[in-house]
mmCIF file of C-alpha atoms in Angstrom:
data_model
loop_
_atom_site.group_PDB
_atom_site.id
_atom_site.type_symbol
_atom_site.label_atom_id
_atom_site.label_comp_id
_atom_site.label_asym_id
_atom_site.label_seq_id
_atom_site.Cartn_x
_atom_site.Cartn_y
_atom_site.Cartn_z
ATOM 1 C CA MET B 14 -192.816 -14.277 -35.351
ATOM 2 C CA VAL B 15 -192.409 -13.486 -31.653
ATOM 3 C CA PRO B 16 -195.654 -13.651 -29.671
ATOM 4 C CA VAL B 17 -196.676 -10.508 -27.849
ATOM 5 C CA LEU B 18 -197.224 -10.995 -24.138
ATOM 6 C CA THR B 19 -200.092 -9.218 -22.489
ATOM 7 C CA ARG B 20 -200.702 -8.401 -18.867
ATOM 8 C CA HIS B 21 -203.415 -11.100 -18.850
ATOM 9 C CA MET B 22 -200.914 -13.753 -19.999
ATOM 10 C CA ARG B 23 -198.641 -12.969 -17.083
ATOM 11 C CA HIS B 24 -201.393 -13.958 -14.663
ATOM 12 C CA GLU B 25 -201.856 -17.327 -16.342
ATOM 13 C CA SER B 26 -198.736 -18.492 -14.553
ATOM 14 C CA ARG B 27 -198.116 -19.579 -10.988
ATOM 15 C CA ILE B 28 -195.150 -19.972 -8.692
ATOM 16 C CA VAL B 29 -194.370 -23.569 -7.753
ATOM 17 C CA ARG B 30 -191.651 -25.409 -5.855
ATOM 18 C CA ILE B 31 -189.331 -27.437 -8.048
ATOM 19 C CA GLY B 32 -186.682 -30.060 -7.435
ATOM 20 C CA PRO B 33 -184.647 -32.795 -9.120
ATOM 21 C CA ALA B 34 -187.716 -34.192 -10.918
ATOM 22 C CA ASP B 35 -187.956 -30.876 -12.809
ATOM 23 C CA THR B 36 -184.373 -30.914 -14.113
ATOM 24 C CA GLU B 37 -185.377 -31.538 -17.747
ATOM 25 C CA GLN B 38 -187.794 -28.592 -17.735
ATOM 26 C CA VAL B 39 -185.165 -26.315 -16.170
ATOM 27 C CA ILE B 40 -182.682 -27.429 -18.855
ATOM 28 C CA LEU B 41 -185.213 -26.520 -21.553
ATOM 29 C CA LEU B 42 -185.699 -23.107 -19.931
ATOM 30 C CA HIS B 43 -181.940 -22.517 -20.010
ATOM 31 C CA ARG B 44 -181.807 -23.496 -23.681
ATOM 32 C CA ARG B 45 -184.512 -20.932 -24.522
ATOM 33 C CA CYS B 46 -182.472 -18.145 -22.874
ATOM 34 C CA SER B 47 -180.075 -15.922 -24.792
ATOM 35 C CA VAL B 48 -176.355 -15.865 -24.111
ATOM 36 C CA ALA B 49 -176.799 -12.380 -22.575
ATOM 37 C CA THR B 50 -179.472 -13.625 -20.158
ATOM 38 C CA LEU B 51 -177.352 -16.593 -19.097
ATOM 39 C CA TRP B 52 -174.331 -14.284 -18.662
ATOM 40 C CA SER B 53 -176.378 -11.999 -16.393
ATOM 41 C CA ARG B 54 -177.343 -15.011 -14.248
ATOM 42 C CA TYR B 55 -174.030 -16.916 -14.114
ATOM 43 C CA HIS B 56 -171.488 -14.122 -14.830
ATOM 44 C CA ARG B 57 -169.574 -16.398 -17.190
ATOM 45 C CA ALA B 58 -170.104 -18.598 -20.208
ATOM 46 C CA MET B 59 -171.821 -21.814 -19.265
ATOM 47 C CA GLY B 60 -171.659 -25.184 -20.959
ATOM 48 C CA ASP B 61 -174.408 -27.745 -21.208
ATOM 49 C CA PRO B 62 -176.968 -26.987 -18.452
ATOM 50 C CA ARG B 63 -177.269 -30.718 -17.801
ATOM 51 C CA SER B 64 -173.731 -30.625 -16.355
ATOM 52 C CA TYR B 65 -174.580 -28.243 -13.490
ATOM 53 C CA LEU B 66 -178.342 -28.138 -12.922
ATOM 54 C CA GLY B 67 -178.630 -31.576 -11.348
ATOM 55 C CA GLY B 68 -176.266 -30.546 -8.558
ATOM 56 C CA LEU B 69 -178.027 -27.225 -8.091
ATOM 57 C CA LEU B 70 -181.493 -28.732 -7.743
ATOM 58 C CA THR B 71 -180.338 -31.360 -5.222
ATOM 59 C CA ARG B 72 -178.389 -28.955 -3.007
ATOM 60 C CA LEU B 73 -179.271 -29.596 0.641
ATOM 61 C CA ASP B 74 -181.522 -27.028 2.370
ATOM 62 C CA SER B 75 -181.905 -24.931 -0.792
ATOM 63 C CA VAL B 76 -185.227 -23.528 -1.963
ATOM 64 C CA HIS B 77 -186.060 -23.760 -5.666
ATOM 65 C CA LEU B 78 -189.084 -22.018 -7.140
ATOM 66 C CA ALA B 79 -190.285 -21.603 -10.701
ATOM 67 C CA VAL B 80 -192.930 -19.765 -12.628
ATOM 68 C CA ARG B 81 -194.976 -22.386 -14.455
ATOM 69 C CA HIS B 82 -197.070 -21.128 -17.358
ATOM 70 C CA GLN B 83 -200.519 -22.650 -17.820
ATOM 71 C CA ASP B 84 -199.140 -24.715 -20.719
ATOM 72 C CA GLY B 85 -196.781 -26.426 -18.237
ATOM 73 C CA ARG B 86 -193.531 -24.784 -19.342
ATOM 74 C CA LEU B 87 -191.219 -23.269 -16.757
ATOM 75 C CA VAL B 88 -190.538 -19.676 -17.832
ATOM 76 C CA ALA B 89 -188.495 -18.499 -14.824
ATOM 77 C CA VAL B 90 -186.635 -20.029 -11.890
ATOM 78 C CA GLY B 91 -185.364 -18.700 -8.584
ATOM 79 C CA HIS B 92 -183.090 -20.299 -6.043
ATOM 80 C CA LEU B 93 -182.106 -19.683 -2.413
ATOM 81 C CA MET B 94 -178.865 -21.430 -1.519
ATOM 82 C CA PRO B 95 -177.728 -21.497 2.125
ATOM 83 C CA ASP B 96 -174.432 -19.835 2.977
ATOM 84 C CA GLY B 97 -174.000 -19.985 6.750
ATOM 85 C CA ASP B 98 -176.605 -17.730 8.341
ATOM 86 C CA ARG B 99 -177.367 -16.111 4.970
ATOM 87 C CA ALA B 100 -178.750 -17.366 1.671
ATOM 88 C CA GLU B 101 -177.757 -16.489 -1.866
ATOM 89 C CA ALA B 102 -180.652 -15.712 -4.192
ATOM 90 C CA ALA B 103 -180.392 -16.252 -7.935
ATOM 91 C CA LEU B 104 -182.973 -15.758 -10.682
ATOM 92 C CA LEU B 105 -183.310 -16.642 -14.350
ATOM 93 C CA VAL B 106 -186.222 -15.426 -16.465
ATOM 94 C CA GLU B 107 -186.654 -16.565 -20.056
ATOM 95 C CA ASP B 108 -186.021 -13.680 -22.482
ATOM 96 C CA LEU B 109 -189.579 -13.656 -23.836
ATOM 97 C CA TRP B 110 -190.933 -13.298 -20.295
ATOM 98 C CA GLN B 111 -188.598 -10.572 -19.039
ATOM 99 C CA ASN B 112 -190.046 -7.199 -18.006
ATOM 100 C CA GLN B 113 -193.342 -8.843 -17.012
ATOM 101 C CA GLY B 114 -192.755 -8.769 -13.232
ATOM 102 C CA LEU B 115 -191.956 -12.486 -12.911
ATOM 103 C CA GLY B 116 -188.486 -11.899 -11.442
ATOM 104 C CA THR B 117 -189.943 -9.549 -8.847
ATOM 105 C CA ARG B 118 -192.650 -12.103 -7.958
ATOM 106 C CA LEU B 119 -190.042 -14.848 -7.570
ATOM 107 C CA LEU B 120 -187.806 -12.608 -5.473
ATOM 108 C CA ARG B 121 -190.685 -11.772 -3.141
ATOM 109 C CA HIS B 122 -191.518 -15.439 -2.654
ATOM 110 C CA LEU B 123 -187.861 -16.296 -2.071
ATOM 111 C CA GLY B 124 -187.727 -13.528 0.545
ATOM 112 C CA GLY B 125 -190.650 -15.090 2.391
ATOM 113 C CA HIS B 126 -188.888 -18.454 2.347
ATOM 114 C CA ALA B 127 -185.690 -16.848 3.672
ATOM 115 C CA VAL B 128 -187.618 -15.408 6.615
ATOM 116 C CA GLY B 129 -189.270 -18.776 7.246
ATOM 117 C CA HIS B 130 -185.923 -20.597 7.192
ATOM 118 C CA GLY B 131 -184.440 -18.145 9.695
ATOM 119 C CA TRP B 132 -181.580 -16.891 7.545
ATOM 120 C CA ARG B 133 -180.241 -13.519 8.686
ATOM 121 C CA ALA B 134 -179.916 -12.016 5.208
ATOM 122 C CA VAL B 135 -180.430 -12.720 1.523
ATOM 123 C CA TYR B 136 -177.784 -11.668 -0.962
ATOM 124 C CA GLY B 137 -177.160 -11.785 -4.679
ATOM 125 C CA LEU B 138 -174.343 -11.041 -7.071
ATOM 126 C CA VAL B 139 -175.007 -8.480 -9.803
ATOM 127 C CA LEU B 140 -172.815 -7.481 -12.718
ATOM 128 C CA PRO B 141 -172.048 -3.752 -12.977
ATOM 129 C CA GLY B 142 -174.566 -1.958 -15.148
ATOM 130 C CA ASP B 143 -177.274 -4.635 -14.848
ATOM 131 C CA GLU B 144 -180.032 -2.072 -14.474
ATOM 132 C CA ARG B 145 -182.856 -4.611 -14.793
ATOM 133 C CA ILE B 146 -181.773 -6.380 -11.606
ATOM 134 C CA LEU B 147 -181.290 -3.097 -9.746
ATOM 135 C CA ALA B 148 -184.737 -1.880 -10.873
ATOM 136 C CA MET B 149 -186.273 -5.153 -9.681
ATOM 137 C CA LEU B 150 -184.674 -4.667 -6.260
ATOM 138 C CA ARG B 151 -186.097 -1.135 -6.064
ATOM 139 C CA ARG B 152 -189.609 -2.477 -6.808
ATOM 140 C CA THR B 153 -189.466 -4.671 -3.702
ATOM 141 C CA SER B 154 -189.261 -1.502 -1.545
ATOM 142 C CA ILE B 155 -186.954 -3.343 0.877
ATOM 143 C CA PRO B 156 -183.793 -1.523 2.030
ATOM 144 C CA VAL B 157 -180.958 -3.087 0.038
ATOM 145 C CA GLN B 158 -177.285 -2.701 0.900
ATOM 146 C CA ARG B 159 -174.610 -2.955 -1.773
ATOM 147 C CA VAL B 160 -170.869 -3.198 -2.088
ATOM 148 C CA GLU B 161 -168.820 -3.361 -5.276
ATOM 149 C CA GLU B 162 -165.724 -5.549 -5.353
ATOM 150 C CA GLU B 163 -163.645 -6.897 -8.213
ATOM 151 C CA GLY B 164 -166.179 -6.184 -10.943
ATOM 152 C CA VAL B 165 -169.214 -7.614 -9.130
ATOM 153 C CA THR B 166 -171.769 -5.892 -6.941
ATOM 154 C CA THR B 167 -173.026 -7.814 -3.921
ATOM 155 C CA VAL B 168 -176.497 -6.694 -2.852
ATOM 156 C CA TRP B 169 -178.250 -7.895 0.276
ATOM 157 C CA ALA B 170 -181.292 -7.346 2.444
ATOM 158 C CA ASP B 171 -181.770 -8.266 6.085
ATOM 159 C CA THR B 172 -184.573 -10.753 6.600
ATOM 160 C CA GLY B 173 -185.913 -8.568 9.418
ATOM 161 C CA ASP B 174 -186.649 -5.893 6.801
ATOM 162 C CA ILE B 175 -188.179 -8.523 4.536
ATOM 163 C CA ALA B 176 -190.396 -9.797 7.383
ATOM 164 C CA ASP B 177 -191.568 -6.237 8.104
ATOM 165 C CA ALA B 178 -192.652 -5.934 4.474
ATOM 166 C CA LEU B 179 -194.574 -9.234 4.380
ATOM 167 C CA PRO B 180 -198.242 -8.530 3.663
ATOM 168 C CA LEU B 181 -200.664 -8.927 6.520
ATOM 169 C CA ARG B 182 -202.722 -12.075 6.114
ATOM 170 C CA ARG B 183 -206.404 -11.762 6.992
ATOM 171 C CA GLY B 184 -206.828 -12.182 10.721
ATOM 172 C CA ARG B 185 -203.139 -12.912 11.275
ATOM 173 C CA SER B 186 -200.041 -11.067 12.283
ATOM 174 C CA ARG B 187 -197.110 -10.453 9.937
ATOM 175 C CA GLN B 188 -195.741 -13.933 9.476
ATOM 176 C CA PRO B 189 -194.218 -15.604 6.471
ATOM 177 C CA THR B 190 -196.247 -18.375 4.962
ATOM 178 C CA ARG B 191 -194.697 -21.508 3.537
ATOM 179 C CA ALA B 192 -195.142 -20.016 0.078
ATOM 180 C CA GLY B 193 -193.663 -16.766 1.364
ATOM 181 C CA ASP B 194 -194.285 -13.373 -0.182
ATOM 182 C CA TRP B 195 -193.192 -9.876 0.625
#
């Protein structure tokens, strides 16, 4: 029997920074994801997550965030990986937790980190027809550019637009915080 998630359950989770010490939990998250979810994230069939996650989580100057449920499980991960003056963003949300707003929350936090790191833009690679990702981008209300090439859509947002959308903090100007959020 599949548990039914409620709006209240979604708020029992928090966004945390992760790193190499969390590799085993990220592997378990990958193993709970369907083939379709992994295909949407990696755009190809992937082998044992142990073979590639260690390198991902130790990548220099990258930002790795996760949604940690109150029971301690990681149910979603997001990464920002430097690419010159830009950063590539990538997300993975466990099937059971999709359509709960966790991907959007992670993306907003990653955007705040991108502003704080001084990258010019954030981009991601999306498979054609992946309407969930495109809907998530629309919910951020940030202007997103897109170009389709060779069966993949590259979407990107300028960090200046992300910074403009950062919420005002009480008594402060629009500035990203270390946790970042737009």
